[in-house]
Every structure is written in C-alpha cells, then in structure tokens.
Amino acid sequence: MLKRLWLIFGPILVAVVMILAVILLSPISHKKHDLFEEKRAAVASSAIVFKNAGLKNQALSDPNHRFVPFFGSSEWQRFDEMHPSVLAAAYHRDYTPFLLGMKGTESLTQYFGMQQIKPQLKNKQAVFVVSPQWFVKEGQMPQAFEHYYAGDQAYEFLMTQTGSKAEQYAAKRFLAMMPESPMTKMMKKVAKSEKLSTLDRNELKFLKHLSQREDNIFDGLQIKDNYSKKVLPKTQKLPQKYDIDVLSQKASALGKAHTKNNPYGILDKFYTKRVAGQLAELKESQKDYDYLKSPEYGDFQLVLDEFAKENTSVMFVIPPVNQKWQNYTGLSQEMYEKTVAKIKYQLTSQGFNRIADLSECGGNPYFMQDTIHLGWNGWLAFDQAVAPFLTQKQTQPSYEINNHFLSQTWANQTDIYR
C-alpha cells in the first residue's frame, strides 16, 4: 500500500520540493521602486511591515523619494488631521515618515529591528519617540518581543558582531526574551564574547538568503491601506497653506469636538470603550508606579549605541502624560520628572542633544488624545520640533558612547543627574 501511494504521490511531492527549492535558493532579484506601495507600507503600522526587511529597505533606499524612519510605539496608530504622516502628505514635505512601532515595541524590539536597516541608517536622519512608560520594573515583555521578532534580525546581528560590550548585553537580553530560539547557541557565544565559527557564519548566510526570499514572496500581502483610508482623506480637511495659527485653531476645535463625554480631555470613543466601565477602580491606581528602576535603560542604550555606530542624526521626542488623568490615577509627578531627567541625562551626556521634551505639556488643552498618547495640539507641537530638524541643514552630531549605561547600577539609579 505504501509503495502504491508513493508511486502515485511521490513524483508530485518531489516536484513540489524542487519548485520550492528553486524559489527559495535562486538569486534574489531587486524589485523596482513603487512610490504608492512604499507610502502604504510607511503608514501601515503593522507587525508584518515591522518584521519585513524587504519592505523597509525598499522604501528607505528609494533614491527618488525620502522616507525617514520614525521609531516609537502605539502613538503612530493615533491618526488624526495633525498626525505627522498627514501633515507631511498635506504640505508636500520633502520627507515621508516611515512609521516603525506599535503597542509593545520598546527599545529592545527597536534595536533588533534596526539590524535589518543599518545601511539605511548610515549617515541619515531619524526620529525616535521614547516614552517614560516603557521604563517599568519588568522592562520589555517577552511576548511582545517575540511578536515583532523576525529571524533575520538575529541573523544580521550575529553576522556583524564584533565582541563589543553592547553586543554581549544585547545577546543576553535576547536570550532572556527567547531562550528556546534556534539562535540560542550562537547568542550564547556572543554573550560570552566568543567568536562564531565558519560553520556558524555559513549557516547564517544560508538562513539570511532564505529569509530574504521569504520577504520578497510575501512582502505585498496583508498591508493595511492606512494611506488611502486614514492619511489622504484627512489631508483634504486641512487648510491649503501651512499656517500654525490656523492649524492650532483647527486642532483645538477638533479636540473640543471629540472629547465631550468626560472631564479628562480623552477621546470620546476611547473613554467609552477603555475607561468608563472601570473608572472607580482606576482612581489612585498608579500611585505606586515607578519608572526610575528598569532594564529598559540598558535596552535604550543599545539603541543609542546603534545610532552612534551608524552616525545617524536623531531627534528624540519625549511625550507627556495626560495631566488630568495623571492627577486622577495618582501617578507621581516627582517620579515622572526624575524619569525624564534620567532619560535626558543618558542622551545628552553621550552627545544626543536634539531632544524635543514635551513632558511638561500634558495639561495643555487638547494636547493628548487619550491617557498617554499625543493628539491634535500635541501632534502640532511634535511637528514644530521635528519638521525643522528634517528640512533645515543640521550639523553632524558627535557621539561618545559610555557603556556605564548598560550597567545594573545605572538601571537602578534614582538620584539627581548632573
């Protein structure tokens, strides 16, 4: 019976395997640039795009259109008329934000994602939103890291490792997130500053090739069309000429129109779905929150180390929290201010001096869309800081990386930073 089945289905199986082998092992052909598809990918804000090296490389290397990586997390999905992608499209800026981040994409996730686009970061510009809320005691959640992880992030990291302290730290953090990964053995070598063998490197080259083929095959699938549905329609609602006074009036009007059912300045839909049903339970719920001690500080240092290696000129944006909501939930203002000071010290002491600190603006009218995310006037303030950075000539920064910021001592330091 088995022999008969093999005679019937064996040739078909062999043919399928051979076809797959040809597809996966054949030379990789570079696709032509398609600006519309690249713009769709830039605002898709999805795990598929975040993990797909081909999609990111395609846009960020387009010689005829300038895409700039905007690193962050869930704020990118808060589309309104003042969202940076909408403003860039409406006013025909010479750059288009390529949004990299969703809920759970914190520093470690961003660092490994950056491994896929290092040539596109070299001597270029970037924007990085760093939220104090990332710096919790537990740090990056393994489930979130794994959700946004793609194999070639590790392949690229391993193939270019040099034995640095940052790479050792990154390998240890990777092992903490994914201890059962197929890359565990090689990551352990890097964590111990051991060199990879020739066999290891040949395996990585093969795996990288397979990953690139997979990216090319599936890169057009399941990309949300936020560009046509959420960006372009909103550009039509803005004044034809960029006028900050007119835009501020419109932003305030939009904020007022969409925050009518609560006293906290929170988007009506968000308040109804996420807050109203548990309002009593949330009172004073954040009084014990502490962002001063966290492994996130070491993970954030990895990002800074990568930017320094690629000589990337970066604007960092520190968003605020909703002041009215902060008062209701009891989040410590002193702790929050110290967290911001700690983040800024880690940046400025190493030469990362371009910082848009919006942390004190959480009480401004219609600055926030919900409890922690920018909206309306907040996005306008973001744009007022970021657009000049990207459109006006900038001096090249000089970085001095300090590995002390990878230490447990720094992660737990809570005193004043000078």
PDB file of N, CA, C and O in Angstrom, residues 283-349:
ATOM      1  N   LYS A 283      -9.050  54.927  39.983  1.00  0.00           N
ATOM      2  CA  LYS A 283      -8.676  56.045  40.855  1.00  0.00           C
ATOM      3  C   LYS A 283      -7.507  55.641  41.757  1.00  0.00           C
ATOM      4  O   LYS A 283      -7.528  54.588  42.388  1.00  0.00           O
ATOM      5  N   GLU A 284      -6.447  56.449  41.756  1.00  0.00           N
ATOM      6  CA  GLU A 284      -5.225  56.212  42.537  1.00  0.00           C
ATOM      7  C   GLU A 284      -4.509  54.914  42.146  1.00  0.00           C
ATOM      8  O   GLU A 284      -3.643  54.422  42.877  1.00  0.00           O
ATOM      9  N   SER A 285      -4.843  54.350  40.983  1.00  0.00           N
ATOM     10  CA  SER A 285      -4.281  53.054  40.588  1.00  0.00           C
ATOM     11  C   SER A 285      -2.804  53.130  40.204  1.00  0.00           C
ATOM     12  O   SER A 285      -2.126  52.099  40.128  1.00  0.00           O
ATOM     13  N   GLN A 286      -2.277  54.333  39.945  1.00  0.00           N
ATOM     14  CA  GLN A 286      -0.890  54.463  39.503  1.00  0.00           C
ATOM     15  C   GLN A 286       0.003  55.126  40.547  1.00  0.00           C
ATOM     16  O   GLN A 286       1.139  55.512  40.233  1.00  0.00           O
ATOM     17  N   LYS A 287      -0.473  55.207  41.760  1.00  0.00           N
ATOM     18  CA  LYS A 287       0.288  55.921  42.790  1.00  0.00           C
ATOM     19  C   LYS A 287       1.603  55.239  43.139  1.00  0.00           C
ATOM     20  O   LYS A 287       2.539  55.889  43.635  1.00  0.00           O
ATOM     21  N   ASP A 288       1.700  53.944  42.891  1.00  0.00           N
ATOM     22  CA  ASP A 288       2.931  53.219  43.212  1.00  0.00           C
ATOM     23  C   ASP A 288       3.794  52.950  41.976  1.00  0.00           C
ATOM     24  O   ASP A 288       4.795  52.240  42.065  1.00  0.00           O
ATOM     25  N   TYR A 289       3.431  53.512  40.845  1.00  0.00           N
ATOM     26  CA  TYR A 289       4.224  53.309  39.635  1.00  0.00           C
ATOM     27  C   TYR A 289       5.609  53.952  39.792  1.00  0.00           C
ATOM     28  O   TYR A 289       5.745  55.025  40.362  1.00  0.00           O
ATOM     29  N   ASP A 290       6.623  53.243  39.282  1.00  0.00           N
ATOM     30  CA  ASP A 290       7.988  53.745  39.373  1.00  0.00           C
ATOM     31  C   ASP A 290       8.717  53.439  38.068  1.00  0.00           C
ATOM     32  O   ASP A 290       8.871  52.281  37.698  1.00  0.00           O
ATOM     33  N   TYR A 291       9.141  54.487  37.375  1.00  0.00           N
ATOM     34  CA  TYR A 291       9.853  54.327  36.113  1.00  0.00           C
ATOM     35  C   TYR A 291      11.355  54.549  36.257  1.00  0.00           C
ATOM     36  O   TYR A 291      12.078  54.576  35.251  1.00  0.00           O
ATOM     37  N   LEU A 292      11.825  54.703  37.466  1.00  0.00           N
ATOM     38  CA  LEU A 292      13.232  55.029  37.678  1.00  0.00           C
ATOM     39  C   LEU A 292      14.140  53.809  37.706  1.00  0.00           C
ATOM     40  O   LEU A 292      15.343  53.919  37.472  1.00  0.00           O
ATOM     41  N   LYS A 293      13.596  52.648  38.011  1.00  0.00           N
ATOM     42  CA  LYS A 293      14.387  51.421  38.049  1.00  0.00           C
ATOM     43  C   LYS A 293      13.847  50.458  36.997  1.00  0.00           C
ATOM     44  O   LYS A 293      12.733  49.956  37.118  1.00  0.00           O
ATOM     45  N   SER A 294      14.652  50.210  35.966  1.00  0.00           N
ATOM     46  CA  SER A 294      14.152  49.377  34.878  1.00  0.00           C
ATOM     47  C   SER A 294      15.288  48.894  33.983  1.00  0.00           C
ATOM     48  O   SER A 294      16.232  49.646  33.710  1.00  0.00           O
ATOM     49  N   PRO A 295      15.190  47.643  33.477  1.00  0.00           N
ATOM     50  CA  PRO A 295      16.166  47.172  32.487  1.00  0.00           C
ATOM     51  C   PRO A 295      16.030  47.923  31.164  1.00  0.00           C
ATOM     52  O   PRO A 295      16.901  47.823  30.297  1.00  0.00           O
ATOM     53  N   GLU A 296      14.957  48.694  31.027  1.00  0.00           N
ATOM     54  CA  GLU A 296      14.746  49.467  29.803  1.00  0.00           C
ATOM     55  C   GLU A 296      15.879  50.467  29.556  1.00  0.00           C
ATOM     56  O   GLU A 296      16.194  50.778  28.398  1.00  0.00           O
ATOM     57  N   TYR A 297      16.519  50.958  30.621  1.00  0.00           N
ATOM     58  CA  TYR A 297      17.611  51.914  30.440  1.00  0.00           C
ATOM     59  C   TYR A 297      18.780  51.274  29.686  1.00  0.00           C
ATOM     60  O   TYR A 297      19.410  51.904  28.845  1.00  0.00           O
ATOM     61  N   GLY A 298      19.062  50.019  29.991  1.00  0.00           N
ATOM     62  CA  GLY A 298      20.108  49.308  29.262  1.00  0.00           C
ATOM     63  C   GLY A 298      19.696  49.027  27.827  1.00  0.00           C
ATOM     64  O   GLY A 298      20.498  49.153  26.891  1.00  0.00           O
ATOM     65  N   ASP A 299      18.433  48.661  27.633  1.00  0.00           N
ATOM     66  CA  ASP A 299      17.930  48.409  26.281  1.00  0.00           C
ATOM     67  C   ASP A 299      17.969  49.693  25.450  1.00  0.00           C
ATOM     68  O   ASP A 299      18.311  49.668  24.265  1.00  0.00           O
ATOM     69  N   PHE A 300      17.613  50.801  26.077  1.00  0.00           N
ATOM     70  CA  PHE A 300      17.651  52.093  25.395  1.00  0.00           C
ATOM     71  C   PHE A 300      19.083  52.433  24.981  1.00  0.00           C
ATOM     72  O   PHE A 300      19.320  52.985  23.901  1.00  0.00           O
ATOM     73  N   GLN A 301      20.033  52.041  25.821  1.00  0.00           N
ATOM     74  CA  GLN A 301      21.436  52.287  25.491  1.00  0.00           C
ATOM     75  C   GLN A 301      21.852  51.530  24.236  1.00  0.00           C
ATOM     76  O   GLN A 301      22.687  52.012  23.457  1.00  0.00           O
ATOM     77  N   LEU A 302      21.284  50.358  24.021  1.00  0.00           N
ATOM     78  CA  LEU A 302      21.576  49.604  22.798  1.00  0.00           C
ATOM     79  C   LEU A 302      21.176  50.413  21.562  1.00  0.00           C
ATOM     80  O   LEU A 302      21.900  50.448  20.562  1.00  0.00           O
ATOM     81  N   VAL A 303      20.014  51.051  21.640  1.00  0.00           N
ATOM     82  CA  VAL A 303      19.543  51.879  20.531  1.00  0.00           C
ATOM     83  C   VAL A 303      20.523  53.021  20.279  1.00  0.00           C
ATOM     84  O   VAL A 303      20.894  53.305  19.129  1.00  0.00           O
ATOM     85  N   LEU A 304      20.968  53.670  21.354  1.00  0.00           N
ATOM     86  CA  LEU A 304      21.911  54.779  21.214  1.00  0.00           C
ATOM     87  C   LEU A 304      23.235  54.288  20.627  1.00  0.00           C
ATOM     88  O   LEU A 304      23.845  54.965  19.789  1.00  0.00           O
ATOM     89  N   ASP A 305      23.676  53.134  21.065  1.00  0.00           N
ATOM     90  CA  ASP A 305      24.919  52.557  20.546  1.00  0.00           C
ATOM     91  C   ASP A 305      24.808  52.313  19.037  1.00  0.00           C
ATOM     92  O   ASP A 305      25.742  52.588  18.281  1.00  0.00           O
ATOM     93  N   GLU A 306      23.664  51.816  18.597  1.00  0.00           N
ATOM     94  CA  GLU A 306      23.468  51.547  17.165  1.00  0.00           C
ATOM     95  C   GLU A 306      23.432  52.841  16.362  1.00  0.00           C
ATOM     96  O   GLU A 306      24.033  52.940  15.287  1.00  0.00           O
ATOM     97  N   PHE A 307      22.725  53.839  16.871  1.00  0.00           N
ATOM     98  CA  PHE A 307      22.696  55.128  16.176  1.00  0.00           C
ATOM     99  C   PHE A 307      24.101  55.716  16.060  1.00  0.00           C
ATOM    100  O   PHE A 307      24.468  56.284  15.027  1.00  0.00           O
ATOM    101  N   ALA A 308      24.880  55.582  17.130  1.00  0.00           N
ATOM    102  CA  ALA A 308      26.247  56.121  17.106  1.00  0.00           C
ATOM    103  C   ALA A 308      27.102  55.375  16.082  1.00  0.00           C
ATOM    104  O   ALA A 308      27.877  55.992  15.337  1.00  0.00           O
ATOM    105  N   LYS A 309      26.970  54.050  16.022  1.00  0.00           N
ATOM    106  CA  LYS A 309      27.755  53.260  15.069  1.00  0.00           C
ATOM    107  C   LYS A 309      27.420  53.631  13.625  1.00  0.00           C
ATOM    108  O   LYS A 309      28.297  53.651  12.766  1.00  0.00           O
ATOM    109  N   GLU A 310      26.152  53.958  13.381  1.00  0.00           N
ATOM    110  CA  GLU A 310      25.731  54.292  12.019  1.00  0.00           C
ATOM    111  C   GLU A 310      25.817  55.789  11.753  1.00  0.00           C
ATOM    112  O   GLU A 310      25.459  56.246  10.666  1.00  0.00           O
ATOM    113  N   ASN A 311      26.259  56.547  12.757  1.00  0.00           N
ATOM    114  CA  ASN A 311      26.395  58.003  12.609  1.00  0.00           C
ATOM    115  C   ASN A 311      25.067  58.635  12.192  1.00  0.00           C
ATOM    116  O   ASN A 311      24.997  59.529  11.338  1.00  0.00           O
ATOM    117  N   THR A 312      23.988  58.167  12.809  1.00  0.00           N
ATOM    118  CA  THR A 312      22.650  58.653  12.494  1.00  0.00           C
ATOM    119  C   THR A 312      22.342  59.901  13.316  1.00  0.00           C
ATOM    120  O   THR A 312      22.543  59.920  14.527  1.00  0.00           O
ATOM    121  N   SER A 313      21.849  60.919  12.657  1.00  0.00           N
ATOM    122  CA  SER A 313      21.430  62.143  13.343  1.00  0.00           C
ATOM    123  C   SER A 313      19.978  61.964  13.774  1.00  0.00           C
ATOM    124  O   SER A 313      19.089  61.775  12.929  1.00  0.00           O
ATOM    125  N   VAL A 314      19.732  62.020  15.080  1.00  0.00           N
ATOM    126  CA  VAL A 314      18.424  61.635  15.613  1.00  0.00           C
ATOM    127  C   VAL A 314      17.801  62.764  16.423  1.00  0.00           C
ATOM    128  O   VAL A 314      18.462  63.405  17.233  1.00  0.00           O
ATOM    129  N   MET A 315      16.500  62.962  16.203  1.00  0.00           N
ATOM    130  CA  MET A 315      15.700  63.822  17.069  1.00  0.00           C
ATOM    131  C   MET A 315      14.900  62.917  18.002  1.00  0.00           C
ATOM    132  O   MET A 315      14.138  62.057  17.541  1.00  0.00           O
ATOM    133  N   PHE A 316      15.112  63.068  19.305  1.00  0.00           N
ATOM    134  CA  PHE A 316      14.355  62.311  20.290  1.00  0.00           C
ATOM    135  C   PHE A 316      13.192  63.154  20.790  1.00  0.00           C
ATOM    136  O   PHE A 316      13.353  64.349  21.056  1.00  0.00           O
ATOM    137  N   VAL A 317      12.033  62.524  20.910  1.00  0.00           N
ATOM    138  CA  VAL A 317      10.837  63.209  21.398  1.00  0.00           C
ATOM    139  C   VAL A 317      10.360  62.501  22.656  1.00  0.00           C
ATOM    140  O   VAL A 317      10.187  61.271  22.661  1.00  0.00           O
ATOM    141  N   ILE A 318      10.185  63.263  23.731  1.00  0.00           N
ATOM    142  CA  ILE A 318       9.677  62.718  24.991  1.00  0.00           C
ATOM    143  C   ILE A 318       8.259  63.237  25.185  1.00  0.00           C
ATOM    144  O   ILE A 318       8.055  64.422  25.452  1.00  0.00           O
ATOM    145  N   PRO A 319       7.255  62.377  25.023  1.00  0.00           N
ATOM    146  CA  PRO A 319       5.866  62.825  25.149  1.00  0.00           C
ATOM    147  C   PRO A 319       5.447  62.916  26.616  1.00  0.00           C
ATOM    148  O   PRO A 319       6.057  62.296  27.490  1.00  0.00           O
ATOM    149  N   PRO A 320       4.396  63.671  26.885  1.00  0.00           N
ATOM    150  CA  PRO A 320       3.891  63.762  28.256  1.00  0.00           C
ATOM    151  C   PRO A 320       2.814  62.712  28.524  1.00  0.00           C
ATOM    152  O   PRO A 320       2.505  61.890  27.653  1.00  0.00           O
ATOM    153  N   VAL A 321       2.270  62.760  29.727  1.00  0.00           N
ATOM    154  CA  VAL A 321       1.057  62.014  30.035  1.00  0.00           C
ATOM    155  C   VAL A 321      -0.064  63.031  30.210  1.00  0.00           C
ATOM    156  O   VAL A 321       0.182  64.220  30.440  1.00  0.00           O
ATOM    157  N   ASN A 322      -1.287  62.576  30.098  1.00  0.00           N
ATOM    158  CA  ASN A 322      -2.449  63.435  30.295  1.00  0.00           C
ATOM    159  C   ASN A 322      -2.486  63.894  31.753  1.00  0.00           C
ATOM    160  O   ASN A 322      -2.640  63.087  32.670  1.00  0.00           O
ATOM    161  N   GLN A 323      -2.302  65.205  31.978  1.00  0.00           N
ATOM    162  CA  GLN A 323      -2.171  65.731  33.337  1.00  0.00           C
ATOM    163  C   GLN A 323      -3.415  65.460  34.185  1.00  0.00           C
ATOM    164  O   GLN A 323      -3.312  65.066  35.353  1.00  0.00           O
ATOM    165  N   LYS A 324      -4.587  65.656  33.612  1.00  0.00           N
ATOM    166  CA  LYS A 324      -5.830  65.425  34.375  1.00  0.00           C
ATOM    167  C   LYS A 324      -5.960  63.952  34.751  1.00  0.00           C
ATOM    168  O   LYS A 324      -6.377  63.626  35.866  1.00  0.00           O
ATOM    169  N   TRP A 325      -5.598  63.089  33.831  1.00  0.00           N
ATOM    170  CA  TRP A 325      -5.663  61.655  34.123  1.00  0.00           C
ATOM    171  C   TRP A 325      -4.585  61.264  35.120  1.00  0.00           C
ATOM    172  O   TRP A 325      -4.807  60.419  35.991  1.00  0.00           O
ATOM    173  N   GLN A 326      -3.424  61.865  35.018  1.00  0.00           N
ATOM    174  CA  GLN A 326      -2.342  61.619  35.967  1.00  0.00           C
ATOM    175  C   GLN A 326      -2.785  61.973  37.385  1.00  0.00           C
ATOM    176  O   GLN A 326      -2.544  61.220  38.334  1.00  0.00           O
ATOM    177  N   ASN A 327      -3.463  63.097  37.532  1.00  0.00           N
ATOM    178  CA  ASN A 327      -3.952  63.509  38.852  1.00  0.00           C
ATOM    179  C   ASN A 327      -4.967  62.513  39.389  1.00  0.00           C
ATOM    180  O   ASN A 327      -4.975  62.193  40.587  1.00  0.00           O
ATOM    181  N   TYR A 328      -5.822  62.001  38.515  1.00  0.00           N
ATOM    182  CA  TYR A 328      -6.863  61.063  38.950  1.00  0.00           C
ATOM    183  C   TYR A 328      -6.269  59.724  39.373  1.00  0.00           C
ATOM    184  O   TYR A 328      -6.699  59.122  40.360  1.00  0.00           O
ATOM    185  N   THR A 329      -5.282  59.250  38.634  1.00  0.00           N
ATOM    186  CA  THR A 329      -4.712  57.928  38.922  1.00  0.00           C
ATOM    187  C   THR A 329      -3.581  57.983  39.942  1.00  0.00           C
ATOM    188  O   THR A 329      -3.096  56.940  40.376  1.00  0.00           O
ATOM    189  N   GLY A 330      -3.143  59.186  40.313  1.00  0.00           N
ATOM    190  CA  GLY A 330      -2.139  59.326  41.363  1.00  0.00           C
ATOM    191  C   GLY A 330      -0.706  59.095  40.927  1.00  0.00           C
ATOM    192  O   GLY A 330       0.171  58.885  41.777  1.00  0.00           O
ATOM    193  N   LEU A 331      -0.430  59.130  39.605  1.00  0.00           N
ATOM    194  CA  LEU A 331       0.944  58.959  39.137  1.00  0.00           C
ATOM    195  C   LEU A 331       1.813  60.085  39.693  1.00  0.00           C
ATOM    196  O   LEU A 331       1.491  61.261  39.548  1.00  0.00           O
ATOM    197  N   SER A 332       2.915  59.720  40.318  1.00  0.00           N
ATOM    198  CA  SER A 332       3.776  60.700  40.983  1.00  0.00           C
ATOM    199  C   SER A 332       4.420  61.658  39.990  1.00  0.00           C
ATOM    200  O   SER A 332       5.149  61.235  39.086  1.00  0.00           O
ATOM    201  N   GLN A 333       4.187  62.949  40.179  1.00  0.00           N
ATOM    202  CA  GLN A 333       4.798  63.957  39.322  1.00  0.00           C
ATOM    203  C   GLN A 333       6.307  64.015  39.547  1.00  0.00           C
ATOM    204  O   GLN A 333       7.084  64.157  38.603  1.00  0.00           O
ATOM    205  N   GLU A 334       6.725  63.888  40.801  1.00  0.00           N
ATOM    206  CA  GLU A 334       8.153  63.926  41.116  1.00  0.00           C
ATOM    207  C   GLU A 334       8.880  62.768  40.456  1.00  0.00           C
ATOM    208  O   GLU A 334       9.959  62.950  39.863  1.00  0.00           O
ATOM    209  N   MET A 335       8.290  61.578  40.547  1.00  0.00           N
ATOM    210  CA  MET A 335       8.900  60.402  39.919  1.00  0.00           C
ATOM    211  C   MET A 335       8.967  60.578  38.411  1.00  0.00           C
ATOM    212  O   MET A 335       9.985  60.264  37.772  1.00  0.00           O
ATOM    213  N   TYR A 336       7.920  61.110  37.833  1.00  0.00           N
ATOM    214  CA  TYR A 336       7.871  61.295  36.383  1.00  0.00           C
ATOM    215  C   TYR A 336       8.944  62.282  35.926  1.00  0.00           C
ATOM    216  O   TYR A 336       9.651  62.043  34.941  1.00  0.00           O
ATOM    217  N   GLU A 337       9.086  63.374  36.651  1.00  0.00           N
ATOM    218  CA  GLU A 337      10.089  64.384  36.303  1.00  0.00           C
ATOM    219  C   GLU A 337      11.500  63.812  36.417  1.00  0.00           C
ATOM    220  O   GLU A 337      12.371  64.096  35.588  1.00  0.00           O
ATOM    221  N   LYS A 338      11.740  63.009  37.446  1.00  0.00           N
ATOM    222  CA  LYS A 338      13.059  62.394  37.611  1.00  0.00           C
ATOM    223  C   LYS A 338      13.342  61.395  36.485  1.00  0.00           C
ATOM    224  O   LYS A 338      14.483  61.273  36.027  1.00  0.00           O
ATOM    225  N   THR A 339      12.299  60.681  36.045  1.00  0.00           N
ATOM    226  CA  THR A 339      12.467  59.735  34.941  1.00  0.00           C
ATOM    227  C   THR A 339      12.875  60.471  33.671  1.00  0.00           C
ATOM    228  O   THR A 339      13.798  60.053  32.959  1.00  0.00           O
ATOM    229  N   VAL A 340      12.199  61.565  33.382  1.00  0.00           N
ATOM    230  CA  VAL A 340      12.537  62.362  32.205  1.00  0.00           C
ATOM    231  C   VAL A 340      13.965  62.883  32.316  1.00  0.00           C
ATOM    232  O   VAL A 340      14.732  62.848  31.343  1.00  0.00           O
ATOM    233  N   ALA A 341      14.337  63.352  33.510  1.00  0.00           N
ATOM    234  CA  ALA A 341      15.700  63.852  33.723  1.00  0.00           C
ATOM    235  C   ALA A 341      16.734  62.750  33.510  1.00  0.00           C
ATOM    236  O   ALA A 341      17.810  62.984  32.942  1.00  0.00           O
ATOM    237  N   LYS A 342      16.412  61.558  33.946  1.00  0.00           N
ATOM    238  CA  LYS A 342      17.332  60.428  33.791  1.00  0.00           C
ATOM    239  C   LYS A 342      17.506  60.072  32.312  1.00  0.00           C
ATOM    240  O   LYS A 342      18.638  59.843  31.848  1.00  0.00           O
ATOM    241  N   ILE A 343      16.412  60.032  31.583  1.00  0.00           N
ATOM    242  CA  ILE A 343      16.474  59.747  30.151  1.00  0.00           C
ATOM    243  C   ILE A 343      17.296  60.814  29.428  1.00  0.00           C
ATOM    244  O   ILE A 343      18.164  60.510  28.600  1.00  0.00           O
ATOM    245  N   LYS A 344      17.042  62.069  29.760  1.00  0.00           N
ATOM    246  CA  LYS A 344      17.750  63.173  29.090  1.00  0.00           C
ATOM    247  C   LYS A 344      19.239  63.168  29.435  1.00  0.00           C
ATOM    248  O   LYS A 344      20.080  63.470  28.587  1.00  0.00           O
ATOM    249  N   TYR A 345      19.565  62.806  30.659  1.00  0.00           N
ATOM    250  CA  TYR A 345      20.982  62.727  31.026  1.00  0.00           C
ATOM    251  C   TYR A 345      21.679  61.635  30.225  1.00  0.00           C
ATOM    252  O   TYR A 345      22.798  61.822  29.729  1.00  0.00           O
ATOM    253  N   GLN A 346      21.026  60.487  30.081  1.00  0.00           N
ATOM    254  CA  GLN A 346      21.604  59.394  29.304  1.00  0.00           C
ATOM    255  C   GLN A 346      21.833  59.829  27.853  1.00  0.00           C
ATOM    256  O   GLN A 346      22.819  59.430  27.228  1.00  0.00           O
ATOM    257  N   LEU A 347      20.947  60.659  27.344  1.00  0.00           N
ATOM    258  CA  LEU A 347      21.088  61.163  25.981  1.00  0.00           C
ATOM    259  C   LEU A 347      22.193  62.215  25.871  1.00  0.00           C
ATOM    260  O   LEU A 347      23.146  62.066  25.101  1.00  0.00           O
ATOM    261  N   THR A 348      22.054  63.288  26.613  1.00  0.00           N
ATOM    262  CA  THR A 348      22.944  64.448  26.427  1.00  0.00           C
ATOM    263  C   THR A 348      24.382  64.159  26.825  1.00  0.00           C
ATOM    264  O   THR A 348      25.313  64.700  26.225  1.00  0.00           O
ATOM    265  N   SER A 349      24.602  63.304  27.819  1.00  0.00           N
ATOM    266  CA  SER A 349      25.969  63.009  28.250  1.00  0.00           C
ATOM    267  C   SER A 349      26.751  62.235  27.198  1.00  0.00           C
ATOM    268  O   SER A 349      27.967  62.115  27.273  1.00  0.00           O
TER     269      SER A 349
END
